[in-house]
XYZ file of N, CA and C in Angstrom:
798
model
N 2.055 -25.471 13.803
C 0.683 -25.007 13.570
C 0.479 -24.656 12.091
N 1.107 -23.858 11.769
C 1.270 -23.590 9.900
C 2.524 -23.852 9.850
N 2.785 -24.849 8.468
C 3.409 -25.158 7.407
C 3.465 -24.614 5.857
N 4.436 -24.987 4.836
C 4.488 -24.012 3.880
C 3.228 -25.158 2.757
N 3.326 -26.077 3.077
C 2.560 -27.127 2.569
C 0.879 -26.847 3.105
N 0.596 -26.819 3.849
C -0.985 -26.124 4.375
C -1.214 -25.165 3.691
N -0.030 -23.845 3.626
C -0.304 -22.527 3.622
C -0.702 -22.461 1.873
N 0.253 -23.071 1.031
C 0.103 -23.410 0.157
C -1.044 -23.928 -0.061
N -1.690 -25.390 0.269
C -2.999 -25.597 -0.333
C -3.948 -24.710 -0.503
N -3.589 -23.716 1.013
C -5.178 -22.773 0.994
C -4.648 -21.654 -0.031
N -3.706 -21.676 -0.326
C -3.760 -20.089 -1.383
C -4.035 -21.075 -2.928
N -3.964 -21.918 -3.039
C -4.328 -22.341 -4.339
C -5.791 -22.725 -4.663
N -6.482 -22.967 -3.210
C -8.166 -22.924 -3.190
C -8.764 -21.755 -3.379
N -7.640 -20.576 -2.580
C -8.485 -19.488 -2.689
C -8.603 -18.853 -4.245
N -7.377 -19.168 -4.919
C -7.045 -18.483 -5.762
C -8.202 -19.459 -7.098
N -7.986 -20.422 -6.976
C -9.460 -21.198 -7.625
C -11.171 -20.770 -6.945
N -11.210 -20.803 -6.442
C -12.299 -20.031 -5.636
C -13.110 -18.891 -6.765
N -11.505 -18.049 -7.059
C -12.030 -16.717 -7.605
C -11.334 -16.374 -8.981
N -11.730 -17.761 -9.524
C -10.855 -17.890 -11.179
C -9.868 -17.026 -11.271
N -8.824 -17.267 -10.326
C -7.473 -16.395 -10.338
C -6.844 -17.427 -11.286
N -5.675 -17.132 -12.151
C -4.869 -18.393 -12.920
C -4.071 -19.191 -12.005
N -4.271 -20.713 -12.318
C -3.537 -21.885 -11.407
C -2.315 -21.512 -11.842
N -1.313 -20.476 -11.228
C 0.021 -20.417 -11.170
C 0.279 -21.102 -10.223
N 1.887 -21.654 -10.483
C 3.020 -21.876 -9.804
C 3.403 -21.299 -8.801
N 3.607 -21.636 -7.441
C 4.545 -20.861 -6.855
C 5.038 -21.922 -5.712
N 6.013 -21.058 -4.914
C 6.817 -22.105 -3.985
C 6.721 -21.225 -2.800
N 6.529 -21.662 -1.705
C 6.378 -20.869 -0.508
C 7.401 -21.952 0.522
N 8.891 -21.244 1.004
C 10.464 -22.087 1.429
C 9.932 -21.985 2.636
N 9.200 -21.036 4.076
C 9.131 -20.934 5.242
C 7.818 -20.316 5.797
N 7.530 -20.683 6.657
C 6.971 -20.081 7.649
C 6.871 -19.792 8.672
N 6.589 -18.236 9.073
C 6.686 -17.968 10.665
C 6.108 -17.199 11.256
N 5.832 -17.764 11.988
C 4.305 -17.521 13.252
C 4.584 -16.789 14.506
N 4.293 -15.344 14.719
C 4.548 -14.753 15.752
C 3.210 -14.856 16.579
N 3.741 -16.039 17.290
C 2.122 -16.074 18.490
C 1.688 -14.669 19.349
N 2.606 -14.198 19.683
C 2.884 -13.019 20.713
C 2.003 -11.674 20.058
N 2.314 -11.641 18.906
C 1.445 -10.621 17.814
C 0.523 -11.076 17.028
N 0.607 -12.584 16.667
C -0.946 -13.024 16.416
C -0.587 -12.785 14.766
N 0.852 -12.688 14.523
C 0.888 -12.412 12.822
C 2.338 -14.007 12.005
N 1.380 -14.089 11.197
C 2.042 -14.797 9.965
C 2.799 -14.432 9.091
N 4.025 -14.652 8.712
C 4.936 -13.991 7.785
C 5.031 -15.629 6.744
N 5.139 -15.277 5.335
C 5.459 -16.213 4.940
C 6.480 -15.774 4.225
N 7.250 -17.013 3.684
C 8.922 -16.405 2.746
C 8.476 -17.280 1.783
N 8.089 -16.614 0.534
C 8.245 -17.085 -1.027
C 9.719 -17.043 -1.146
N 9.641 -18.208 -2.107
C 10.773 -18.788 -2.825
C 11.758 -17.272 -3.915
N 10.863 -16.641 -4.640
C 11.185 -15.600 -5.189
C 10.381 -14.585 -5.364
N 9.931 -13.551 -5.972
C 9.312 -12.275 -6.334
C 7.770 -12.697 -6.683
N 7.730 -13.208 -7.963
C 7.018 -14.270 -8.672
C 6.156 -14.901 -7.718
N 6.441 -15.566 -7.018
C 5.831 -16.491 -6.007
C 5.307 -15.271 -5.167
N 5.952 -14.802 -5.061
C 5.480 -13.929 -3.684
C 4.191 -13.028 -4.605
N 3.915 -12.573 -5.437
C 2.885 -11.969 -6.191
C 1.817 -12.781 -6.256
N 2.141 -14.175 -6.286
C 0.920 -15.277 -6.619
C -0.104 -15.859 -5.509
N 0.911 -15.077 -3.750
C 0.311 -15.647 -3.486
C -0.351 -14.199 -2.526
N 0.015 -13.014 -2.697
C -0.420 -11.907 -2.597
C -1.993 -12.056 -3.180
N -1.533 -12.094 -4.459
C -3.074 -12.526 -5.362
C -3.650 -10.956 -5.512
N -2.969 -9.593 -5.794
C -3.193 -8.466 -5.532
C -4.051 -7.950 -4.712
N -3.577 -8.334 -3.387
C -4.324 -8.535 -2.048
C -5.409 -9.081 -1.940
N -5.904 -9.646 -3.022
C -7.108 -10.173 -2.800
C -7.173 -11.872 -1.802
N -5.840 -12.511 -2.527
C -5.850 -13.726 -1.735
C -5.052 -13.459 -0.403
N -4.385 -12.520 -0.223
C -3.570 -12.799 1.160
C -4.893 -12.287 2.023
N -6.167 -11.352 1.745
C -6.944 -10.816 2.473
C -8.118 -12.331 2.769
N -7.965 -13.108 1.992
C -9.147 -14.341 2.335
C -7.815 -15.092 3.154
N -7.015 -15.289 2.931
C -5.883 -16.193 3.660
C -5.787 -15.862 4.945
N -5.800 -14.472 5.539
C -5.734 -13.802 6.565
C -7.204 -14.205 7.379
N -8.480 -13.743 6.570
C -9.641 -14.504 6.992
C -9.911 -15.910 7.388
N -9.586 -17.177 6.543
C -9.402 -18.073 6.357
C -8.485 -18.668 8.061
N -7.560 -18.273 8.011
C -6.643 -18.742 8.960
C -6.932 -18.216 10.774
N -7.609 -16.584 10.550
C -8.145 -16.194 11.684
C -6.671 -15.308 12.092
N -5.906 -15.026 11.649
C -4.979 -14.175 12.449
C -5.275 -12.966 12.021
N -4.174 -11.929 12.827
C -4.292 -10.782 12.759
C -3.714 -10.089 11.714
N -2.840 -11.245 11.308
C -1.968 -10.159 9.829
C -1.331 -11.132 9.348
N -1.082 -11.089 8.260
C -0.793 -12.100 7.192
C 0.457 -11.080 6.056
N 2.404 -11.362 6.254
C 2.765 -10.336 5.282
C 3.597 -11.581 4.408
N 3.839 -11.348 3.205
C 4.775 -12.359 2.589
C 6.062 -11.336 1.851
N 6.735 -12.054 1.774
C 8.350 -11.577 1.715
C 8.783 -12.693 0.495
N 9.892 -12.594 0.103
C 10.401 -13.133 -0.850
C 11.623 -13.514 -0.247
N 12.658 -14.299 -0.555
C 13.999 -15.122 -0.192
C 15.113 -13.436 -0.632
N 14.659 -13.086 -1.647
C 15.206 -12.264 -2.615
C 15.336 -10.782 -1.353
N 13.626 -10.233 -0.489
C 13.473 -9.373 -0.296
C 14.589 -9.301 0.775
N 14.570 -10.643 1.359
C 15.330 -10.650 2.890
C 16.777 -10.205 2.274
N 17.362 -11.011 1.771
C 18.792 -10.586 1.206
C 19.203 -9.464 1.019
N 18.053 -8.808 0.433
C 18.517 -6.748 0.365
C 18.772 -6.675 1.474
N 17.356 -6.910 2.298
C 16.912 -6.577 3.780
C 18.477 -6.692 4.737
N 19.170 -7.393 4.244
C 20.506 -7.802 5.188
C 21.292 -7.957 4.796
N 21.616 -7.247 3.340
C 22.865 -6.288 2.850
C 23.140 -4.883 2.928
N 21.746 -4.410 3.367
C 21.048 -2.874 3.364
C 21.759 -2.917 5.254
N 21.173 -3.842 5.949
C 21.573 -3.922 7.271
C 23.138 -4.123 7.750
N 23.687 -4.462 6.815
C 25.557 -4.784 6.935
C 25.918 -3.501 6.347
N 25.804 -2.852 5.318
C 25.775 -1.450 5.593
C 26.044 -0.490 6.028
N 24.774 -0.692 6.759
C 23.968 -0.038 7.768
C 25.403 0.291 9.450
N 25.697 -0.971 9.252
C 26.508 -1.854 10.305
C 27.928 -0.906 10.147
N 27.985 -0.792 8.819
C 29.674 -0.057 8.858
C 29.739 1.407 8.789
N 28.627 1.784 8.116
C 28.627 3.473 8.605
C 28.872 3.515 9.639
N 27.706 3.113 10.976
C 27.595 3.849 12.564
C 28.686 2.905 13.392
N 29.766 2.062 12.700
C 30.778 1.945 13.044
C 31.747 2.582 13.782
N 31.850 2.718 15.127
C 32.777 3.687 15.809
C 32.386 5.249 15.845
N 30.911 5.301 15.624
C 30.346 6.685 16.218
C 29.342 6.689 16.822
N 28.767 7.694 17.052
C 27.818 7.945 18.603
C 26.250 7.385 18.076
N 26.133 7.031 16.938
C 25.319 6.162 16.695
C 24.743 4.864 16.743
N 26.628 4.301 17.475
C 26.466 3.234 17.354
C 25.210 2.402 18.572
N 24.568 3.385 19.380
C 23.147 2.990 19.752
C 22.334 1.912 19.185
N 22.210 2.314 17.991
C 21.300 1.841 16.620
C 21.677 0.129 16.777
N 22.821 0.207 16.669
C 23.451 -1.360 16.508
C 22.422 -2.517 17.574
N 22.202 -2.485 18.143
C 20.951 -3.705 18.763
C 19.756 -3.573 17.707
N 19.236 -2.461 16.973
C 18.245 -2.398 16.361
C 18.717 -3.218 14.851
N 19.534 -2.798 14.765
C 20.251 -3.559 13.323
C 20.310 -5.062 13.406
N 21.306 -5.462 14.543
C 20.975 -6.996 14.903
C 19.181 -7.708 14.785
N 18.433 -6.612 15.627
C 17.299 -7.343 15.588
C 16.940 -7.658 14.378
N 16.503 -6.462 13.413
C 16.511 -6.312 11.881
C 17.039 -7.751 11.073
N 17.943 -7.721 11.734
C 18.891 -9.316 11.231
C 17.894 -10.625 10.673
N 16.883 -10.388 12.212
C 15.988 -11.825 13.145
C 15.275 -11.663 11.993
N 14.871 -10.491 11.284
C 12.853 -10.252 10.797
C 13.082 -10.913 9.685
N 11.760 -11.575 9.923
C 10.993 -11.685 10.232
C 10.840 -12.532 12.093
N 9.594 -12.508 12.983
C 9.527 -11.212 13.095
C 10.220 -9.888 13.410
N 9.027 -8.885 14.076
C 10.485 -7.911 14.435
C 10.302 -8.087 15.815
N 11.371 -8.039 16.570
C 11.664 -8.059 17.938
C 12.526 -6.745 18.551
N 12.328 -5.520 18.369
C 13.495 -4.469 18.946
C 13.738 -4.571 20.683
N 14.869 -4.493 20.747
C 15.215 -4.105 22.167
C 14.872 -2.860 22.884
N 14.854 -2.571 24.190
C 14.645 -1.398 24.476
C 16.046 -0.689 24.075
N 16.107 0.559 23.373
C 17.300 1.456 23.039
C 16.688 2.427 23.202
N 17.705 3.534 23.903
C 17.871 4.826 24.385
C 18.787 5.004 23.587
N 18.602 6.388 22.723
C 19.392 7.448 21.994
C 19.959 8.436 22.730
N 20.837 9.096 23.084
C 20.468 10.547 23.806
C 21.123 11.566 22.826
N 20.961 11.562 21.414
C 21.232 12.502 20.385
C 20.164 13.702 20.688
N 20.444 15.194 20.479
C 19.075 15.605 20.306
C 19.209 15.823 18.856
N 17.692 15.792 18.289
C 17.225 15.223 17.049
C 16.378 16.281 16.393
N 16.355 16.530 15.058
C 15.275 17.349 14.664
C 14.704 16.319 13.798
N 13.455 16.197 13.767
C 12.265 15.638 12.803
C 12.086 16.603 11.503
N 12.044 16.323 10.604
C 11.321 16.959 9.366
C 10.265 16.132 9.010
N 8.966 16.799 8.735
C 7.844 15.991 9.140
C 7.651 16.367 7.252
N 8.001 15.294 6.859
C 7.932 14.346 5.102
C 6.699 13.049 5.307
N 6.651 12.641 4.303
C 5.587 11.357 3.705
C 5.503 10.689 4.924
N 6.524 10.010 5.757
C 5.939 9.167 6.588
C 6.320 9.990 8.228
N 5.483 10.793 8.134
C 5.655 11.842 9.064
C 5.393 11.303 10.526
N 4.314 10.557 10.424
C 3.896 9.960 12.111
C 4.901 8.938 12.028
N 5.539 8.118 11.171
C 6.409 7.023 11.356
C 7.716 7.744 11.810
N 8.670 8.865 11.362
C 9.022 9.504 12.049
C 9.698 9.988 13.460
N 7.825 10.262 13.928
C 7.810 10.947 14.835
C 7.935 9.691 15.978
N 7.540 8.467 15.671
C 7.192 7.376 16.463
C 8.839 6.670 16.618
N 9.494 7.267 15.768
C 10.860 6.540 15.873
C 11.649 6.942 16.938
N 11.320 8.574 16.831
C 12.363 9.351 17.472
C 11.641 9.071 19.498
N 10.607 8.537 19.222
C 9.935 8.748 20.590
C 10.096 6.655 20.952
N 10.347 6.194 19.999
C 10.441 4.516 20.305
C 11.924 4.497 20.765
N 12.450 5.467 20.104
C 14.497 5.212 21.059
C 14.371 5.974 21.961
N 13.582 6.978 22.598
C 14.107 8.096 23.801
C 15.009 9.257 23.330
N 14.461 9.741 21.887
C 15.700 10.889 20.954
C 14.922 11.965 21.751
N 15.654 13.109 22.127
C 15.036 14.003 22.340
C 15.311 14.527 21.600
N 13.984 15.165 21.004
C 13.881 15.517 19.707
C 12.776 16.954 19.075
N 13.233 17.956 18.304
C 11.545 18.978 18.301
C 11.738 18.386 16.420
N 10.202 18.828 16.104
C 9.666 18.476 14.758
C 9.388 19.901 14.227
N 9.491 19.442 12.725
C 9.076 21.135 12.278
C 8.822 20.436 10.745
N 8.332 21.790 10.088
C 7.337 20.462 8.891
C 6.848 21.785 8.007
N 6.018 21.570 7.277
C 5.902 22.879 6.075
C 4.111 23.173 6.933
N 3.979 24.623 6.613
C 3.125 24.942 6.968
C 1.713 23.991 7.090
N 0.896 23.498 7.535
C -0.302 23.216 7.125
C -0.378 21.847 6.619
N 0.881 20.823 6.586
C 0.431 19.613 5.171
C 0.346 18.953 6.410
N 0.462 19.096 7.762
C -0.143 17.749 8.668
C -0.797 18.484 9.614
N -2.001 18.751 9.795
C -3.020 19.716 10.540
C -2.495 18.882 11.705
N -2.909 17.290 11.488
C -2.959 16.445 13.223
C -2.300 16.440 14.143
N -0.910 16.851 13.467
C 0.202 16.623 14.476
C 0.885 17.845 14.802
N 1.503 17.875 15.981
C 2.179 19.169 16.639
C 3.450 19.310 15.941
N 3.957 20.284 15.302
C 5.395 21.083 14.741
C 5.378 22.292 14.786
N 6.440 22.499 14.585
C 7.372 24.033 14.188
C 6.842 24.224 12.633
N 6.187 24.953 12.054
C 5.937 25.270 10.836
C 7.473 26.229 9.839
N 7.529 25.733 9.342
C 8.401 26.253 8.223
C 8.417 26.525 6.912
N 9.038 27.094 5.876
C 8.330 27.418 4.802
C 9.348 26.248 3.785
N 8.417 26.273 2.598
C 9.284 25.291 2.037
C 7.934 24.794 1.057
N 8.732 24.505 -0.049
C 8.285 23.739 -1.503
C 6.986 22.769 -0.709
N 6.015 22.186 -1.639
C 5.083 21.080 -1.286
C 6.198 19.699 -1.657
N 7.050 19.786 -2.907
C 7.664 18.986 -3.093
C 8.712 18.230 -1.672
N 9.014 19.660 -1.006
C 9.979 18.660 -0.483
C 9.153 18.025 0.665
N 7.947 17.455 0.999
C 7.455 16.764 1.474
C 7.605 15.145 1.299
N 8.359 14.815 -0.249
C 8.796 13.794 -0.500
C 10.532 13.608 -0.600
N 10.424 14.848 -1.061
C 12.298 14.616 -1.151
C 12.723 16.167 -0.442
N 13.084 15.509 0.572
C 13.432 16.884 1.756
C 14.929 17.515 1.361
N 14.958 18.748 1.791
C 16.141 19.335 1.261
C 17.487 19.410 2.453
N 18.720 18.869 2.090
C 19.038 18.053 2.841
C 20.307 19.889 3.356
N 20.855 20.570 2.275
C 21.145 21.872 2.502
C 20.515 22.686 3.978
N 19.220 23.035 3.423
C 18.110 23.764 4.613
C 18.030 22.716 6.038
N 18.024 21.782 5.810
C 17.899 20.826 7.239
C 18.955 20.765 7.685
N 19.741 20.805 6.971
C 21.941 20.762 7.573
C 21.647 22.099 8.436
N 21.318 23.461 7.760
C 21.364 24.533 8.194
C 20.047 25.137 9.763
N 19.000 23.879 9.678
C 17.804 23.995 10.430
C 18.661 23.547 12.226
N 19.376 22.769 11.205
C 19.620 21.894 12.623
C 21.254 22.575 13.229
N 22.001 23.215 12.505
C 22.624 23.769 12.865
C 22.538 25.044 13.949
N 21.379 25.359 13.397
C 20.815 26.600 14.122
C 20.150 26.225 15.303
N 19.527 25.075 15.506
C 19.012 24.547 16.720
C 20.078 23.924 17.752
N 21.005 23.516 17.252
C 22.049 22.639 17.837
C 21.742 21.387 17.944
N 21.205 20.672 17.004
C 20.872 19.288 16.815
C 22.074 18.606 15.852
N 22.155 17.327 16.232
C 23.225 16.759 15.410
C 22.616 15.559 14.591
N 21.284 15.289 14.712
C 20.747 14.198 13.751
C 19.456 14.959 13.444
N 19.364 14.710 12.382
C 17.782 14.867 11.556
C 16.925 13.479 11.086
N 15.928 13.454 10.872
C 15.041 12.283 10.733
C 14.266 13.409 9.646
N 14.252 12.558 8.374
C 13.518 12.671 7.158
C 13.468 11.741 6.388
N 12.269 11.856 5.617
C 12.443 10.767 4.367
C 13.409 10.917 3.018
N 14.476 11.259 3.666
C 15.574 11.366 2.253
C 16.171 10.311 1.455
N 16.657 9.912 0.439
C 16.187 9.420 -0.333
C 17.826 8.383 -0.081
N 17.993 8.369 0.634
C 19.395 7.814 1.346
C 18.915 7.225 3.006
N 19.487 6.167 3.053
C 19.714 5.436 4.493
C 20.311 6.807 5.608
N 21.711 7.237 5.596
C 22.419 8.209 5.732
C 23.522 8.477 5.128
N 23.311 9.576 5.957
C 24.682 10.670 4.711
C 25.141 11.660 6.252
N 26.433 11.845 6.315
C 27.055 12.730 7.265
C 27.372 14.217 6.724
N 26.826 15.516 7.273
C 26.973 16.509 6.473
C 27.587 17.626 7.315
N 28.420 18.304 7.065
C 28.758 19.375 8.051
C 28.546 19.112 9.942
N 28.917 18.181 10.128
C 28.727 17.493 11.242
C 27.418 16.988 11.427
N 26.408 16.947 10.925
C 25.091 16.858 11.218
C 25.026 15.332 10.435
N 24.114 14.333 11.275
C 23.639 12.961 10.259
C 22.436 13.535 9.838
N 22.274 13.221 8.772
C 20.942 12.803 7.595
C 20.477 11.769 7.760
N 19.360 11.099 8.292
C 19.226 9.726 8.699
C 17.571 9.655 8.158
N 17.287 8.687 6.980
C 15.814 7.622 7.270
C 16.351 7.012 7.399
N 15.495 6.544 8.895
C 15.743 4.992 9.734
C 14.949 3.935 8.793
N 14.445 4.391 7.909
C 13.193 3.322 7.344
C 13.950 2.459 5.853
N 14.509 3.550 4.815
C 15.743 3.122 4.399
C 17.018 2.433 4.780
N 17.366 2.888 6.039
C 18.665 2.591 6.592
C 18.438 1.095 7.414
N 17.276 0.815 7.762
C 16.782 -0.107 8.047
C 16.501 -1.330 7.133
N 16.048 -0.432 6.367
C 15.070 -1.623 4.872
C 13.796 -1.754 5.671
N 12.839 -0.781 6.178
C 11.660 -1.411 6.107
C 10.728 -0.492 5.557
N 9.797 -1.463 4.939
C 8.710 -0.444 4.066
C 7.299 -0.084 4.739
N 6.822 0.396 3.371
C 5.839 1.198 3.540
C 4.510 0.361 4.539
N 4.431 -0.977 4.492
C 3.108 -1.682 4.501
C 3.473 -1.917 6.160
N 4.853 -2.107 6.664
C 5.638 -2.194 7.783
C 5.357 -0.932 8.851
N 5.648 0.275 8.099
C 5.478 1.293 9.070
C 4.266 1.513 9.493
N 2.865 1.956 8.988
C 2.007 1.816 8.336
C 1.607 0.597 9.875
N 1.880 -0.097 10.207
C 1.466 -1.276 11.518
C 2.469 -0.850 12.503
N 3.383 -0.490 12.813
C 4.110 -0.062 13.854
C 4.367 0.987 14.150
N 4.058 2.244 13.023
C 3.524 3.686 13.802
C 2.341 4.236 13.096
N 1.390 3.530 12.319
C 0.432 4.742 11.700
C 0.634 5.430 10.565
N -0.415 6.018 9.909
C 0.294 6.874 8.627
C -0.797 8.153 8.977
N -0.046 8.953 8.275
C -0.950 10.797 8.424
C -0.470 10.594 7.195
N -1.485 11.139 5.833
C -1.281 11.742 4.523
C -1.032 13.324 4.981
N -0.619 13.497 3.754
C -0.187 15.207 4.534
C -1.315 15.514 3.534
N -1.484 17.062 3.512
C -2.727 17.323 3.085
C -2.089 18.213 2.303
N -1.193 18.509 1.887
C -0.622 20.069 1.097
C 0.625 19.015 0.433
N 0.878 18.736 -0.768
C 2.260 17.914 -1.683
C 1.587 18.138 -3.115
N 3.508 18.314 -3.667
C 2.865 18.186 -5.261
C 2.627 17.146 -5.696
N 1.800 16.564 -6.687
C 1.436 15.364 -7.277
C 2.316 15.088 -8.206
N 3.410 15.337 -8.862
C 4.401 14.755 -9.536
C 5.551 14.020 -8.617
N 5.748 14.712 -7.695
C 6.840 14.182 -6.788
C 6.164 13.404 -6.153
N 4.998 13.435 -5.670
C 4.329 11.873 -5.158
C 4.671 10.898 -5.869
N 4.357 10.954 -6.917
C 4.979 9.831 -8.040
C 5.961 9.116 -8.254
N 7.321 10.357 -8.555
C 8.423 10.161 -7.997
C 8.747 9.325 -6.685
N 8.174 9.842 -5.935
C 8.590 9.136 -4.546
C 7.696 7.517 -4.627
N 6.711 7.478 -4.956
C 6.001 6.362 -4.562
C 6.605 5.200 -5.626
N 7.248 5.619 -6.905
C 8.353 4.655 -7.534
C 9.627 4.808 -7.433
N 9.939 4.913 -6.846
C 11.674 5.227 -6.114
C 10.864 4.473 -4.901
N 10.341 4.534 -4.120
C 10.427 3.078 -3.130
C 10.077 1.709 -4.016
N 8.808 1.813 -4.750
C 8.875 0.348 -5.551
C 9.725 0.185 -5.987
N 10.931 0.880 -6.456
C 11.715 0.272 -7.426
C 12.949 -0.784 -5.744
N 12.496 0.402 -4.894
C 13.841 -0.146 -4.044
C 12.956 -1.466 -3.009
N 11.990 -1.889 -3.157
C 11.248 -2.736 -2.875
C 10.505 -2.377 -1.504
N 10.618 -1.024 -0.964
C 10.104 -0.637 0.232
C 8.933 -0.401 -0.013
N 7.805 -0.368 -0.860
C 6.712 -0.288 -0.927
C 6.167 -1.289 -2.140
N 4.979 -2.166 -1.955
C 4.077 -2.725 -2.984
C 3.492 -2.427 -4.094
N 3.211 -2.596 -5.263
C 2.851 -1.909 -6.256
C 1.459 -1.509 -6.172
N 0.948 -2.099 -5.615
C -0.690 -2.098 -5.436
C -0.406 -0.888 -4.108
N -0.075 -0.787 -3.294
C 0.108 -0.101 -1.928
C 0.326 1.278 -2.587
N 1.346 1.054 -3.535
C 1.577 2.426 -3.907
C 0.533 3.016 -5.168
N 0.249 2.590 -5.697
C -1.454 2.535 -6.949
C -2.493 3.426 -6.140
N -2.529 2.394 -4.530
C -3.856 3.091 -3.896
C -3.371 4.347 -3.231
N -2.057 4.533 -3.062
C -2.406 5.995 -1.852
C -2.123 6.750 -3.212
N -1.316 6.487 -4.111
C -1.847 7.902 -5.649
C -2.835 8.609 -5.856
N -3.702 7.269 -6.171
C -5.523 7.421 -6.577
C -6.198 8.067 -5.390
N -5.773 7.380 -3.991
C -6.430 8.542 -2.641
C -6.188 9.656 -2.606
N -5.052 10.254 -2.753
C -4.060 11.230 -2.770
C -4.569 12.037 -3.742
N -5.127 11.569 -5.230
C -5.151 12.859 -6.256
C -6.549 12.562 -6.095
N -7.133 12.304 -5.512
C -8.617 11.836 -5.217
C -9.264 13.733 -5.216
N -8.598 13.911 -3.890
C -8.628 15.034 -2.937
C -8.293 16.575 -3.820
């Protein structure tokens, strides 16, 4: 149904269309999740993959154009992290009670698309409700973690937690000390935060983003659990955080531009 040769003509009409520059690019695959109604394409490299983004302007007529529901492009380059980050991934929870995770990792393997298995956790879990707070919360409730959440006073009105006190900062970079000690006190042996690590094992307790430890980003979660802005963070460490994922390719440059400008909007 789509080819990289079709997909191609129409991003070079569109991109003439709207006196974008006749760049170059190479688009190696395509793949069509009928079941979800979404298009993934694999650029050849980085480069390519920007050209045919078109700073969302052309993947948003391409998406129109074609009639599906979602339109994401990837790079040859992105996948390769994507499944060195996942081998990894593979030798940490090697021979421990994590090793649950391992069907999710395999799937990870497949993505594009994503396909997870049903997995049951039976860790109990504490949430620290950071930047991608509903993504999170949707993780710990997509494996069966039984799990309680707790989060800084006030920065997510929408959602139900344990309020705790704590910096606006560490809403981006959570403090991994106080959560060792949160969860100690609860008797939890895994935490879920956006720390700035896949995982880390601490005083018996895991440190775990699944979203890091995974490799999937911002534009990813964002379609498979939702986003809540928190309403209370400092604006320097937003920064921080929102280039520390571009740099690690988990978020778009443009993706991360707009929730800044929303963000200091307010």
């Amino acid at each position: 149904m789509f080819t990289p040769e079709t997909i191609s003509k129409l991003v070079q009409e569109i991109r003439r269309e709207h006196s974008l520059p006749d760049s170059p690019f190479r688009i190696d695959e395509v793949r069509y999740d009928e079941e979800e109604d979404k298009l993934f394409i694999i650029a050849h490299d980085r480069t390519d993959k920007s050209v045919v983004i078109g700073n969302s302007l052309v993947i948003g007529k391409l998406r129109a154009r074609l009639g599906v529901k979602q339109v994401t492009v990837y790079s040859n380059l992105d996948l390769e992290i994507k499944r060195r980050t996942l081998e990894e991934a593979e030798k940490l929870i090697s021979g421990t009670e994590f090793e649950f995770l391992l069907p999710i990792i395999e799937a990870e393997k497949r993505f594009p698309p994503r396909k997870w298995p049903n997995v049951k956790g039976d860790i109990k879990t504490l949430v620290f409700l950071s930047f991608n707070a509903k993504a999170l919360l949707g993780f710990a409730k997509r494996l069966g973690l039984p799990y309680e959440a707790i989060g800084i006073r006030y920065a997510f009105p929408k959602l139900e937690y344990e309020p705790v006190e704590a910096e606006p900062r560490k809403i981006f970079f959570p403090d991994e000390e106080k959560l060792t000690m949160f969860a100690k006190e609860k008797g939890t042996r895994l935490v879920l935060a956006d720390f700035p690590f896949g995982l880390k094992f601490k005083n018996e307790v895991a440190l775990l983003n699944p979203f890091r430890f995974l490799h999937v980003g911002f534009f990813e979660l964002k379609y498979l659990f939702g986003f809540e802005k928190p309403v209370i963070y400092d604006k320097k460490a937003l920064v921080d955080f929102v280039v520390s994922l571009t740099y690690e390719g988990l978020m778009e440059s443009t993706d991360g531009a707009n929730i800044i400008w929303r963000m200091w909007r307010k």
